[in-house]
PDB file of C-alpha atoms in Angstrom:
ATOM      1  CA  UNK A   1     -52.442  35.937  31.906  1.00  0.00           C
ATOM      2  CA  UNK A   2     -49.024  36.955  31.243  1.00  0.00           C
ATOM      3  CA  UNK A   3     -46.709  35.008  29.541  1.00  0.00           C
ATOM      4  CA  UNK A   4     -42.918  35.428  29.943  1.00  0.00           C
ATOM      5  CA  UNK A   5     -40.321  33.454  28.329  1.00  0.00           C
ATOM      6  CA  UNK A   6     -37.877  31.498  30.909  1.00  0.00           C
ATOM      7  CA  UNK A   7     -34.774  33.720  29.267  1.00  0.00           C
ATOM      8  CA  UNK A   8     -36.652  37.183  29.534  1.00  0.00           C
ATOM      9  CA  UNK A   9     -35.950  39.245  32.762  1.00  0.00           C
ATOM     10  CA  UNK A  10     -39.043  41.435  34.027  1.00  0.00           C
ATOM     11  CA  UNK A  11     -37.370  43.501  37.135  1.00  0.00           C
ATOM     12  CA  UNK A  12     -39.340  43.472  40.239  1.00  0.00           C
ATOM     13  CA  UNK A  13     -41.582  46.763  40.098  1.00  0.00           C
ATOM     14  CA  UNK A  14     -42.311  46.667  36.155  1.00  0.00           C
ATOM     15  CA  UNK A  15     -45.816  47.104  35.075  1.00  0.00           C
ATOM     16  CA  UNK A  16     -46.704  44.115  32.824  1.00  0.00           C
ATOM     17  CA  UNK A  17     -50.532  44.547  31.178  1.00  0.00           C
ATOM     18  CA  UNK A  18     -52.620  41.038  30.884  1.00  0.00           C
ATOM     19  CA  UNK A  19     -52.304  39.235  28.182  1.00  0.00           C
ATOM     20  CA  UNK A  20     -49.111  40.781  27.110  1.00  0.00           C
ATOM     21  CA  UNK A  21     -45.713  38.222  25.844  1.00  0.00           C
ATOM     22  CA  UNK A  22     -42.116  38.858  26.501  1.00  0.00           C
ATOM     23  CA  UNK A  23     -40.308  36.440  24.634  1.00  0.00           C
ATOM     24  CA  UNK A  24     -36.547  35.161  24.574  1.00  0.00           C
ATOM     25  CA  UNK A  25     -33.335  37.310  26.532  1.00  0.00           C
ATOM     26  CA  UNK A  26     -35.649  40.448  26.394  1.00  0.00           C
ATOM     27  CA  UNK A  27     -35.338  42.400  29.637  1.00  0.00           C
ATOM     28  CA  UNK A  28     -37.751  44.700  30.866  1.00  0.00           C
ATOM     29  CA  UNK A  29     -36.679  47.091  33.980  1.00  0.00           C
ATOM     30  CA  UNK A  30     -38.244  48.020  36.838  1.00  0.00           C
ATOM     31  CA  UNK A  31     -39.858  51.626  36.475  1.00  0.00           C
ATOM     32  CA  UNK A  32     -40.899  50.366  32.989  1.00  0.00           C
ATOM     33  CA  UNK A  33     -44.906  50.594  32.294  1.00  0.00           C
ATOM     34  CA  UNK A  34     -45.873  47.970  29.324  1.00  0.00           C
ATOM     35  CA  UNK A  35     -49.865  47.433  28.645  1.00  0.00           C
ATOM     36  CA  UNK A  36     -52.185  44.987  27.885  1.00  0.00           C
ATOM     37  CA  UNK A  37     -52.613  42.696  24.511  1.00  0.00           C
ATOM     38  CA  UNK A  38     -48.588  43.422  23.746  1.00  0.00           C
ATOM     39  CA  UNK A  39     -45.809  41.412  22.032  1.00  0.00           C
ATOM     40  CA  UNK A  40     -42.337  41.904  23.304  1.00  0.00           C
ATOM     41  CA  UNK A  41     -40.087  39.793  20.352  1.00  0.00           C
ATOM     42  CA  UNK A  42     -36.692  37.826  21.559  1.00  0.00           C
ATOM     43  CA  UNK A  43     -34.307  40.395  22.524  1.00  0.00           C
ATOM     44  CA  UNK A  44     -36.538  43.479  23.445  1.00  0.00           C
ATOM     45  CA  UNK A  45     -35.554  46.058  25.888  1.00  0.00           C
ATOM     46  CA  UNK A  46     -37.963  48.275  27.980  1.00  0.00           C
ATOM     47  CA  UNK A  47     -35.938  50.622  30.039  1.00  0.00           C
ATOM     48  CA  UNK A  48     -36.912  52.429  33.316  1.00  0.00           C
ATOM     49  CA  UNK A  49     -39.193  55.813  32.918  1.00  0.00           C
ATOM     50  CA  UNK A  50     -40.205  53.893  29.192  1.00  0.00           C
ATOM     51  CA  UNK A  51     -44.058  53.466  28.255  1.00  0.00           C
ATOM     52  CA  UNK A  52     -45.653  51.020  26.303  1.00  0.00           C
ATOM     53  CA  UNK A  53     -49.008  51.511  25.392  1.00  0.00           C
ATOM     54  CA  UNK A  54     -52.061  48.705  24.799  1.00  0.00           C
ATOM     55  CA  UNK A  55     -51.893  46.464  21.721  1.00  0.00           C
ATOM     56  CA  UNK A  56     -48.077  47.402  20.461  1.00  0.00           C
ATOM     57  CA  UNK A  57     -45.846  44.952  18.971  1.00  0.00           C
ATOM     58  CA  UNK A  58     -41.893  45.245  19.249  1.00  0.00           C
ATOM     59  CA  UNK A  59     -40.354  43.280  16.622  1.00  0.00           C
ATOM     60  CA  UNK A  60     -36.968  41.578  17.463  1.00  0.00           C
ATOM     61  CA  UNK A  61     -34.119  43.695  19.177  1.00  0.00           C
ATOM     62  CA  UNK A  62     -35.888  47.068  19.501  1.00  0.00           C
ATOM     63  CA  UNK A  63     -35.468  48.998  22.444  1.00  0.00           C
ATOM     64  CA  UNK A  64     -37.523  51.295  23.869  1.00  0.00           C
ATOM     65  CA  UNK A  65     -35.400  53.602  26.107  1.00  0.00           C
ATOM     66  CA  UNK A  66     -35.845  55.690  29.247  1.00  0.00           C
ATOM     67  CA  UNK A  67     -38.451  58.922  28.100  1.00  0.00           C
ATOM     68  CA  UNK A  68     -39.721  57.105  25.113  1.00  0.00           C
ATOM     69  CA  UNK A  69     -43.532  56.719  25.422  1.00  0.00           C
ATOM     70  CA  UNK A  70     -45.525  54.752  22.745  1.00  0.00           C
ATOM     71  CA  UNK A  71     -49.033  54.746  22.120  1.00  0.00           C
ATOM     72  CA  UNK A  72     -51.881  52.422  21.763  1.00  0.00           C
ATOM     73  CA  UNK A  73     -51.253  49.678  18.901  1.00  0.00           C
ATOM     74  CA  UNK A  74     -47.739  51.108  18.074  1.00  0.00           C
ATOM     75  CA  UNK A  75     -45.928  48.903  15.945  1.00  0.00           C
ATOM     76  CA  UNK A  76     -41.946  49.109  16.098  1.00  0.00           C
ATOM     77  CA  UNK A  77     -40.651  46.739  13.329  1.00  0.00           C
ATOM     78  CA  UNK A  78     -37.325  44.459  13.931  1.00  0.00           C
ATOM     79  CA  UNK A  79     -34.189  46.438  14.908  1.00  0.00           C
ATOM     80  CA  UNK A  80     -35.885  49.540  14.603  1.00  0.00           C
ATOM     81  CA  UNK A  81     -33.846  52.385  16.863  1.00  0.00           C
ATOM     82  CA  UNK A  82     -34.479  54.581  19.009  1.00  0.00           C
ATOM     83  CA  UNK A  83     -31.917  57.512  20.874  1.00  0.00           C
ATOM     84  CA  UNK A  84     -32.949  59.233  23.708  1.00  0.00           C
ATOM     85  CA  UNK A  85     -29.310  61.904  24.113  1.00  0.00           C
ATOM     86  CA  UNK A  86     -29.100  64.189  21.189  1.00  0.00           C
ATOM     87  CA  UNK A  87     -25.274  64.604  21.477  1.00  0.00           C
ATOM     88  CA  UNK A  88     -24.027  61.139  22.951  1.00  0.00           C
ATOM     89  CA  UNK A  89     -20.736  61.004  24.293  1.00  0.00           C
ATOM     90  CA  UNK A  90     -18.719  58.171  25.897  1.00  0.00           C
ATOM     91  CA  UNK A  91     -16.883  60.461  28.062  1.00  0.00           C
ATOM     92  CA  UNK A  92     -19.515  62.455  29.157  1.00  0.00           C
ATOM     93  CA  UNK A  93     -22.479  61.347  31.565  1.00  0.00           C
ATOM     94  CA  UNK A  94     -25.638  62.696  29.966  1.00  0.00           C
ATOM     95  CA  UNK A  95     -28.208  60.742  31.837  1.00  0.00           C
ATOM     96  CA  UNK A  96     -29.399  63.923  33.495  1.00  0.00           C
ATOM     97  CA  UNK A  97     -30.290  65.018  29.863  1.00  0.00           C
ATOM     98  CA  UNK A  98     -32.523  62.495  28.502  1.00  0.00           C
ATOM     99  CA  UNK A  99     -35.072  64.002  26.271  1.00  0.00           C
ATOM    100  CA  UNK A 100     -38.590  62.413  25.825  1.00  0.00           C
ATOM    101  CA  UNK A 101     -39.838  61.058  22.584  1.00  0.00           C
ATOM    102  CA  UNK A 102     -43.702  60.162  22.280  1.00  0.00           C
ATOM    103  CA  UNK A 103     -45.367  57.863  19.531  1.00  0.00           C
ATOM    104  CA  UNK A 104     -48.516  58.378  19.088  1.00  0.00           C
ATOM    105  CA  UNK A 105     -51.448  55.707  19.069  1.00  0.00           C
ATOM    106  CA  UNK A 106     -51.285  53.192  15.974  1.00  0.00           C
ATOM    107  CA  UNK A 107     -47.703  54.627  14.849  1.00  0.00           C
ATOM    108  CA  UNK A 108     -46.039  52.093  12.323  1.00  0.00           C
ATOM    109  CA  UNK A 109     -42.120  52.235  12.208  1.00  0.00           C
ATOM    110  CA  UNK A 110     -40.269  50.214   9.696  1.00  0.00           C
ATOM    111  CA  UNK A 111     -37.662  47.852   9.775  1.00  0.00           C
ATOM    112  CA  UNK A 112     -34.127  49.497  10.884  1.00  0.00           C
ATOM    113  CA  UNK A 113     -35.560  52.820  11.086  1.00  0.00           C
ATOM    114  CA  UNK A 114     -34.222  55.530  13.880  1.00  0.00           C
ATOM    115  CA  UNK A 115     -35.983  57.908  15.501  1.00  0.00           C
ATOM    116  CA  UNK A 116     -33.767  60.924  17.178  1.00  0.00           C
ATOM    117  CA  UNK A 117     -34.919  62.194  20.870  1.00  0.00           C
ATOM    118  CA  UNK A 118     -37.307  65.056  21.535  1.00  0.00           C
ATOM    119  CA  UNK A 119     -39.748  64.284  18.314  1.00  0.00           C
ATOM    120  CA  UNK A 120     -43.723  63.869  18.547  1.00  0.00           C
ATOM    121  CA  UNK A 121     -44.421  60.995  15.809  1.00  0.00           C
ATOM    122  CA  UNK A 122     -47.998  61.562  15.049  1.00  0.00           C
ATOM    123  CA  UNK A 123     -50.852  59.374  15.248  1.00  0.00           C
ATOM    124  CA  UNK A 124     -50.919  56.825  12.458  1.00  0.00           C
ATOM    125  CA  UNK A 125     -47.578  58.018  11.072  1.00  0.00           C
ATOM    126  CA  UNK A 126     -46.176  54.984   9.132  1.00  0.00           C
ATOM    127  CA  UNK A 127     -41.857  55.894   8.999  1.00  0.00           C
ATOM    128  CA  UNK A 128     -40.480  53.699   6.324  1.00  0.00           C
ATOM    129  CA  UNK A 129     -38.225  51.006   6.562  1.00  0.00           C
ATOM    130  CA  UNK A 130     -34.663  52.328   6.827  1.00  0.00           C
ATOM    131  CA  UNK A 131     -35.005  55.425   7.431  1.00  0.00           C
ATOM    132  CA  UNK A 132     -34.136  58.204  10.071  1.00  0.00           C
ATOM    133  CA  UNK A 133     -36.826  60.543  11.563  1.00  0.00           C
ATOM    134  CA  UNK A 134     -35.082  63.892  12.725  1.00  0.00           C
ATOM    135  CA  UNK A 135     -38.913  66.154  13.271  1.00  0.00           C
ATOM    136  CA  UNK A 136     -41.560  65.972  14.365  1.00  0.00           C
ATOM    137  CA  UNK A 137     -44.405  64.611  11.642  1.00  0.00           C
ATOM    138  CA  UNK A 138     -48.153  65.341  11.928  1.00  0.00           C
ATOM    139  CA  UNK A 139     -50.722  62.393  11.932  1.00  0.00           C
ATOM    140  CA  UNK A 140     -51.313  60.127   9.340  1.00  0.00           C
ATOM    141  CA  UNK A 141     -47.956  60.871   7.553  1.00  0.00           C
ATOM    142  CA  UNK A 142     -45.930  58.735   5.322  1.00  0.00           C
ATOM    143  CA  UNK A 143     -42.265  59.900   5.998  1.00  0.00           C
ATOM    144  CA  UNK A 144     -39.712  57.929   4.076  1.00  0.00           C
ATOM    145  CA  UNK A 145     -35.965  58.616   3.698  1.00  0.00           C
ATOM    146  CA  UNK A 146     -32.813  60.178   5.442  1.00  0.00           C
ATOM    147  CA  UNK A 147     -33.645  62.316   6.640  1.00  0.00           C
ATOM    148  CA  UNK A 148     -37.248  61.255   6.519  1.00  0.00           C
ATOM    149  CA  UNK A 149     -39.856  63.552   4.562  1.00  0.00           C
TER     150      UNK A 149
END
């Protein structure tokens, strides 16, 4: 069973696993892929071309944009950030230039943490609350600061 909150959109065409919640004004789009056993917290977004694995959790207001592909039992604390164009620009259209990140299985990142596009976080990695991943990190790291080490 799938439970989805009256205010959450789920576009025709998304992948929803079973037993996976998408709570309050979260929106999930229509080439999105989401997996089984997840939470989606009030105001999550899942864009198109975005993967979430089996077992995550996305705490309030994270979004997981287009080319960003998490793992099994990811965790993605409250307003946690992801980018997915290195250079953004309002004036410039840049959507042919998404770059992919990829979070590995059981992946813990903190509270108001950022992740930059076109990084591998490793399996296990735990990123620390507040900060800002700019590399790649191997598995089982502990990276903590900004830039995070």
């Amino acid at each position: 069973m799938i439970h989805i909150h009256p205010t959450a959109t789920v576009d025709l065409g998304a992948h929803i696993g079973d037993h996976t919640a998408v709570w309050h004004y979260s929106h999930v789009e229509a080439k999105a892929v989401g997996g089984e056993n997840c939470n989606l917290g009030q105001n999550v977004y899942v864009g198109n071309n975005a993967v979430v694995g089996n077992g995550c959790r996305l705490g309030n207001s994270v979004a997981i944009f287009s080319h960003v592909e998490l793992g099994d039992f990811v965790f993605c604390a409250p307003f946690m950030v992801f980018t997915h164009i290195a250079f953004p620009r309002a004036a410039v259209n840049r959507r042919d230039s998404f770059e992919k990140t990829i979070v590995k299985n059981g992946a813990t990142l903190g509270a108001n943490s950022t992740v930059v596009p076109n990084i591998i976080i490793g399996q296990g990695t735990f990123l620390a609350a507040g900060s800002a991943l700019t590399k790649d990190c191997k598995d089982w790291s502990l990276m903590i600061g900004i830039p995070a080490r």
